[in-house]
Amino acid sequence: MRKRTRAVIAVCGILIAAYLFCLPGDLFKDTCYSTVVTDRHGELLGARIADDGQWRFPPTDTVPEKFKEAVIEFEDRWFPYHFGVNPVSVCRAAIGNIKAGRVTSGGSTITMQVIRMSRGKERTMGQKIIESILATRLELTSSKRRILALYASHAPFGGNVVGLEAAAWRYFGRPPEELSWGESATLAVLPNAPSYIHPGKNRDKLLDKRNRLLRRLHERGKLDSLDLALALEEPLPIQPVALPDDAFHLVEKYSKTAHGKRSRTSIDIHLQRQLQALTGQWNSEFSMTGINDLAAVIEDVATGEILAYVGNADPDRVRPGSDVDIAAAPRSTGSILKPILYCSLLQDGEILPNTLLPDIPVNISGFSPQNFNKQFCGAVPAAEALARSLNVPAVHMLRRSGVPKFLGTLRDCGIRSLSRSASDYGLSLILGGGEASLAEITSTYSKMAASYLCTDKAEFKGKGRLGGFPLTDKCALWWTFDALKEVARPDEIDWRMISSVHKVAWKTGTSYGFRDAWAVGVTPEYAVGVWVGNAEGNGVPGLTGARTAGPVMFDIFNLLPSRERTTAYSENGWFLEPAPSDGIEAEVCRESGCLKGPACEDSEILLLPAKAIATEACPYHRTIEGQNVFLLPPAMEWYYRQHHPEYAPFVPKERSEWPLMEFIYPESGTEIFIPRQLDGSVAGVTFNLAHRVPSAKVFWHLDNEYAGCTQYIHQMRMNPSTGRHTLTVVDESGNTLSVSFRISDGRKAFSPTLSSR
């Protein structure tokens, strides 16, 4: 007897254990889902179909009230009360099937249907028993709300539409929360026979079932007479509608990185649609001139979140490269990195805001940068060089900084596309010799503004993203923004005269060969980046940042809503000036932009970065022969006085440390590659000299052999042989100057001359 009792207990224990562990932890573990991407508020941006070809959105935990009432009334009126199996429904179904002589009803509860959908087995009596057991087990561990949510997420709705959310979008073009009573009732009856009755098949029967359900809901007090009348008048959907497809390239990105999942982005769908419409209009206009692609990004300075993202405008217009997400693709940067270099040099005390920089011809191992207008200014203030996007001063700034150091700064800013070594990039890095994505560049400008606005009290929302960001000096950032707001606008509007016009610190860039046009701007609230060009990389004459990307950028700024201004962030729509504690006050020479020297007569007090005190005093003001004079080196002077008629050249009566002559080309130690013509002949090389007295005669000697004489324009073309040489010039007053250089094999190719703006 005891053995039998123990056996019974053991069997009961096994059965209980089997019952407790018979239900999988995840009923739909192997189910594949669509990739779903929403905006910051949960509104659908776009979706991609699941791997099995079904529109099946990832499950949600909620079911809209109207659908809940409709589906319970239609499928399982006793759902809130039973334990997974409704004995009354089972008995009623059995009696009905016996009378009909065939299966007309299964008596399944919603819980049992969830089990059936998760298992995917054929409908047999044995499977029905298993489903009943598993349904009771599911009821023990799950709430009615969760069970109903599982049903709504996995029920078939006809064709390749699975789940309530996918059905609501495919049949009615909106989320299930916004469905009417008539629409909710339509979807409630569809899972009953999705292959037999759906919006495109047996519509009369579908309409009849929907209307009968609506009347039953009315009888039970779920909707009043007016709601019933309106619901009965609602038409059935004719055919599936297309899902929203906003932020196309961003959705494609999530389809790869978060495949089969639901992702909520920081995108604002209303701003996104405005941006898509605007960029689409511009893209249509540009396409008539052979410019086919356009990308744009809007970032919130306060949080670092992307508010709108157009990887490539108008992706529905079929063309080569329309699927390319250009906003994330590395492209030649043109001049767009110049503000970062300017700011870093200010921060390190290498220059002051208006330090005079050389703007004269330079040739560095075959690299011969040119300004966009092919002219030289001789000397130009650093801030003006940045605002005008002059290339030669930028190269001089990079030489001063050092390519490795600047490359490290760019990477610390978050520009990871620059993956090659500093020697590979060389000085061309500042003129488009490197590549970065629009998203990276826009984010860097945004971080610069965020870094400036960040307070010591850590009140700034996005401060966490600034960890390791290298540009932190408020004075350096302020002077950078101050210079960038002086960039000439493409609409030729002087923003100082119109209070309603946005003040924007902005920069353009144009890559070599007119392949990439950039414009990136920043305010205390937003950073906006625009790229215009062709995804395939072919250039278009006239494709420049100022002419194409710039107007688009300002149109985007006009879309953006102004926010409440606070003294902690901005004043009159612009950055609040730095506090005295943010830097040091120093006396600066107005003419040279350097710290005031003993001979400087016109100066001003400026708030500068802390390290500015270590910069050199003005090297251009000296006391010579009892006079305080402003005197530039000969090469700088030769070009400078062409643009500055007020400049008065000073020629000392006696010999002094101030040279009268200077080689414009070549620099001492230069290696020169002389190109060959098509016929194989060697063209030679032109040497260039600046003399403070242009009318002076200058006698040229190559390796102690007389080569000729010049006056007024001191240029001499020669054809030296391969090897080392010394060029010596002597003026009629006996002043002598020499330079050494090396001629290399002319068959070597020159590095391309980059022209960037």
PDB file of C-alpha atoms in Angstrom, residues 59-164:
ATOM      1  CA  PRO A  59       5.390  42.985 -29.928  1.00  0.00           C
ATOM      2  CA  THR A  60       4.036  45.738 -27.699  1.00  0.00           C
ATOM      3  CA  ASP A  61       2.618  45.498 -24.178  1.00  0.00           C
ATOM      4  CA  THR A  62      -0.496  47.549 -24.807  1.00  0.00           C
ATOM      5  CA  VAL A  63      -3.704  47.059 -26.766  1.00  0.00           C
ATOM      6  CA  PRO A  64      -5.935  50.052 -27.643  1.00  0.00           C
ATOM      7  CA  GLU A  65      -9.229  50.068 -25.743  1.00  0.00           C
ATOM      8  CA  LYS A  66     -11.480  49.970 -28.818  1.00  0.00           C
ATOM      9  CA  PHE A  67      -9.750  46.949 -30.307  1.00  0.00           C
ATOM     10  CA  LYS A  68      -9.657  45.276 -26.894  1.00  0.00           C
ATOM     11  CA  GLU A  69     -13.444  45.579 -26.464  1.00  0.00           C
ATOM     12  CA  ALA A  70     -14.105  44.514 -30.051  1.00  0.00           C
ATOM     13  CA  VAL A  71     -11.861  41.442 -30.095  1.00  0.00           C
ATOM     14  CA  ILE A  72     -13.030  40.172 -26.690  1.00  0.00           C
ATOM     15  CA  GLU A  73     -16.659  40.545 -27.750  1.00  0.00           C
ATOM     16  CA  PHE A  74     -16.023  38.763 -31.032  1.00  0.00           C
ATOM     17  CA  GLU A  75     -13.519  36.071 -30.041  1.00  0.00           C
ATOM     18  CA  ASP A  76     -13.911  35.359 -26.340  1.00  0.00           C
ATOM     19  CA  ARG A  77     -16.544  37.224 -24.326  1.00  0.00           C
ATOM     20  CA  TRP A  78     -15.539  35.394 -21.135  1.00  0.00           C
ATOM     21  CA  PHE A  79     -11.823  36.136 -21.570  1.00  0.00           C
ATOM     22  CA  PRO A  80     -11.579  38.311 -18.427  1.00  0.00           C
ATOM     23  CA  TYR A  81     -12.984  35.507 -16.250  1.00  0.00           C
ATOM     24  CA  HIS A  82     -11.832  32.058 -17.402  1.00  0.00           C
ATOM     25  CA  PHE A  83      -8.536  30.284 -16.604  1.00  0.00           C
ATOM     26  CA  GLY A  84      -7.471  29.717 -20.204  1.00  0.00           C
ATOM     27  CA  VAL A  85     -10.168  27.262 -21.196  1.00  0.00           C
ATOM     28  CA  ASN A  86     -13.886  28.036 -21.269  1.00  0.00           C
ATOM     29  CA  PRO A  87     -15.759  24.742 -20.633  1.00  0.00           C
ATOM     30  CA  VAL A  88     -19.054  26.265 -21.739  1.00  0.00           C
ATOM     31  CA  SER A  89     -17.594  27.323 -25.095  1.00  0.00           C
ATOM     32  CA  VAL A  90     -15.971  23.928 -25.570  1.00  0.00           C
ATOM     33  CA  CYS A  91     -19.251  22.082 -24.901  1.00  0.00           C
ATOM     34  CA  ARG A  92     -21.208  24.453 -27.115  1.00  0.00           C
ATOM     35  CA  ALA A  93     -18.679  24.021 -29.947  1.00  0.00           C
ATOM     36  CA  ALA A  94     -18.768  20.231 -29.600  1.00  0.00           C
ATOM     37  CA  ILE A  95     -22.574  20.132 -29.765  1.00  0.00           C
ATOM     38  CA  GLY A  96     -22.577  22.461 -32.788  1.00  0.00           C
ATOM     39  CA  ASN A  97     -19.997  20.378 -34.614  1.00  0.00           C
ATOM     40  CA  ILE A  98     -21.971  17.169 -33.956  1.00  0.00           C
ATOM     41  CA  LYS A  99     -25.185  18.693 -35.261  1.00  0.00           C
ATOM     42  CA  ALA A 100     -23.453  20.078 -38.377  1.00  0.00           C
ATOM     43  CA  GLY A 101     -21.587  16.862 -39.024  1.00  0.00           C
ATOM     44  CA  ARG A 102     -18.374  18.866 -39.488  1.00  0.00           C
ATOM     45  CA  VAL A 103     -16.129  21.276 -37.574  1.00  0.00           C
ATOM     46  CA  THR A 104     -17.836  24.670 -37.506  1.00  0.00           C
ATOM     47  CA  SER A 105     -16.377  25.990 -34.255  1.00  0.00           C
ATOM     48  CA  GLY A 106     -13.351  25.176 -32.163  1.00  0.00           C
ATOM     49  CA  GLY A 107     -14.362  26.779 -28.894  1.00  0.00           C
ATOM     50  CA  SER A 108     -10.866  28.224 -28.537  1.00  0.00           C
ATOM     51  CA  THR A 109     -10.271  31.044 -26.100  1.00  0.00           C
ATOM     52  CA  ILE A 110      -7.940  33.954 -26.882  1.00  0.00           C
ATOM     53  CA  THR A 111      -5.378  32.285 -24.615  1.00  0.00           C
ATOM     54  CA  MET A 112      -5.612  29.031 -26.555  1.00  0.00           C
ATOM     55  CA  GLN A 113      -5.224  30.939 -29.835  1.00  0.00           C
ATOM     56  CA  VAL A 114      -2.032  32.516 -28.510  1.00  0.00           C
ATOM     57  CA  ILE A 115      -0.687  29.031 -27.770  1.00  0.00           C
ATOM     58  CA  ARG A 116      -1.711  27.780 -31.220  1.00  0.00           C
ATOM     59  CA  MET A 117      -0.043  30.729 -32.976  1.00  0.00           C
ATOM     60  CA  SER A 118       3.167  30.162 -31.008  1.00  0.00           C
ATOM     61  CA  ARG A 119       3.321  26.435 -31.852  1.00  0.00           C
ATOM     62  CA  GLY A 120       2.172  26.510 -35.481  1.00  0.00           C
ATOM     63  CA  LYS A 121       0.727  22.984 -35.360  1.00  0.00           C
ATOM     64  CA  GLU A 122      -2.178  21.576 -37.371  1.00  0.00           C
ATOM     65  CA  ARG A 123      -5.648  21.707 -35.825  1.00  0.00           C
ATOM     66  CA  THR A 124      -6.396  18.237 -34.441  1.00  0.00           C
ATOM     67  CA  MET A 125      -8.157  16.976 -31.358  1.00  0.00           C
ATOM     68  CA  GLY A 126      -4.854  15.999 -29.795  1.00  0.00           C
ATOM     69  CA  GLN A 127      -3.357  19.449 -30.445  1.00  0.00           C
ATOM     70  CA  LYS A 128      -6.497  21.028 -29.007  1.00  0.00           C
ATOM     71  CA  ILE A 129      -5.932  19.142 -25.735  1.00  0.00           C
ATOM     72  CA  ILE A 130      -2.283  20.238 -25.618  1.00  0.00           C
ATOM     73  CA  GLU A 131      -3.303  23.831 -26.331  1.00  0.00           C
ATOM     74  CA  SER A 132      -5.835  23.687 -23.483  1.00  0.00           C
ATOM     75  CA  ILE A 133      -3.188  22.480 -21.018  1.00  0.00           C
ATOM     76  CA  LEU A 134      -0.652  25.089 -22.115  1.00  0.00           C
ATOM     77  CA  ALA A 135      -3.318  27.804 -22.053  1.00  0.00           C
ATOM     78  CA  THR A 136      -4.077  27.138 -18.396  1.00  0.00           C
ATOM     79  CA  ARG A 137      -0.346  27.218 -17.697  1.00  0.00           C
ATOM     80  CA  LEU A 138      -0.001  30.563 -19.483  1.00  0.00           C
ATOM     81  CA  GLU A 139      -2.842  31.974 -17.421  1.00  0.00           C
ATOM     82  CA  LEU A 140      -0.969  31.104 -14.215  1.00  0.00           C
ATOM     83  CA  THR A 141       2.060  33.228 -15.044  1.00  0.00           C
ATOM     84  CA  SER A 142       0.758  35.994 -17.306  1.00  0.00           C
ATOM     85  CA  SER A 143      -1.745  38.769 -16.854  1.00  0.00           C
ATOM     86  CA  LYS A 144      -4.794  39.043 -19.068  1.00  0.00           C
ATOM     87  CA  ARG A 145      -3.298  42.268 -20.430  1.00  0.00           C
ATOM     88  CA  ARG A 146      -0.112  40.496 -21.525  1.00  0.00           C
ATOM     89  CA  ILE A 147      -2.002  37.586 -23.077  1.00  0.00           C
ATOM     90  CA  LEU A 148      -4.187  39.972 -25.068  1.00  0.00           C
ATOM     91  CA  ALA A 149      -1.074  41.890 -26.159  1.00  0.00           C
ATOM     92  CA  LEU A 150       0.524  38.626 -27.370  1.00  0.00           C
ATOM     93  CA  TYR A 151      -2.608  37.846 -29.345  1.00  0.00           C
ATOM     94  CA  ALA A 152      -2.768  41.325 -30.893  1.00  0.00           C
ATOM     95  CA  SER A 153       0.923  41.189 -31.844  1.00  0.00           C
ATOM     96  CA  HIS A 154       0.822  37.781 -33.556  1.00  0.00           C
ATOM     97  CA  ALA A 155      -2.687  37.304 -34.940  1.00  0.00           C
ATOM     98  CA  PRO A 156      -2.900  36.954 -38.764  1.00  0.00           C
ATOM     99  CA  PHE A 157      -4.772  39.729 -40.558  1.00  0.00           C
ATOM    100  CA  GLY A 158      -4.739  38.459 -44.121  1.00  0.00           C
ATOM    101  CA  GLY A 159      -2.078  38.306 -46.804  1.00  0.00           C
ATOM    102  CA  ASN A 160       1.358  38.901 -45.323  1.00  0.00           C
ATOM    103  CA  VAL A 161       0.079  41.135 -42.532  1.00  0.00           C
ATOM    104  CA  VAL A 162       0.557  39.823 -39.007  1.00  0.00           C
ATOM    105  CA  GLY A 163      -0.219  41.668 -35.791  1.00  0.00           C
ATOM    106  CA  LEU A 164      -2.505  44.565 -34.963  1.00  0.00           C
TER     107      LEU A 164
END
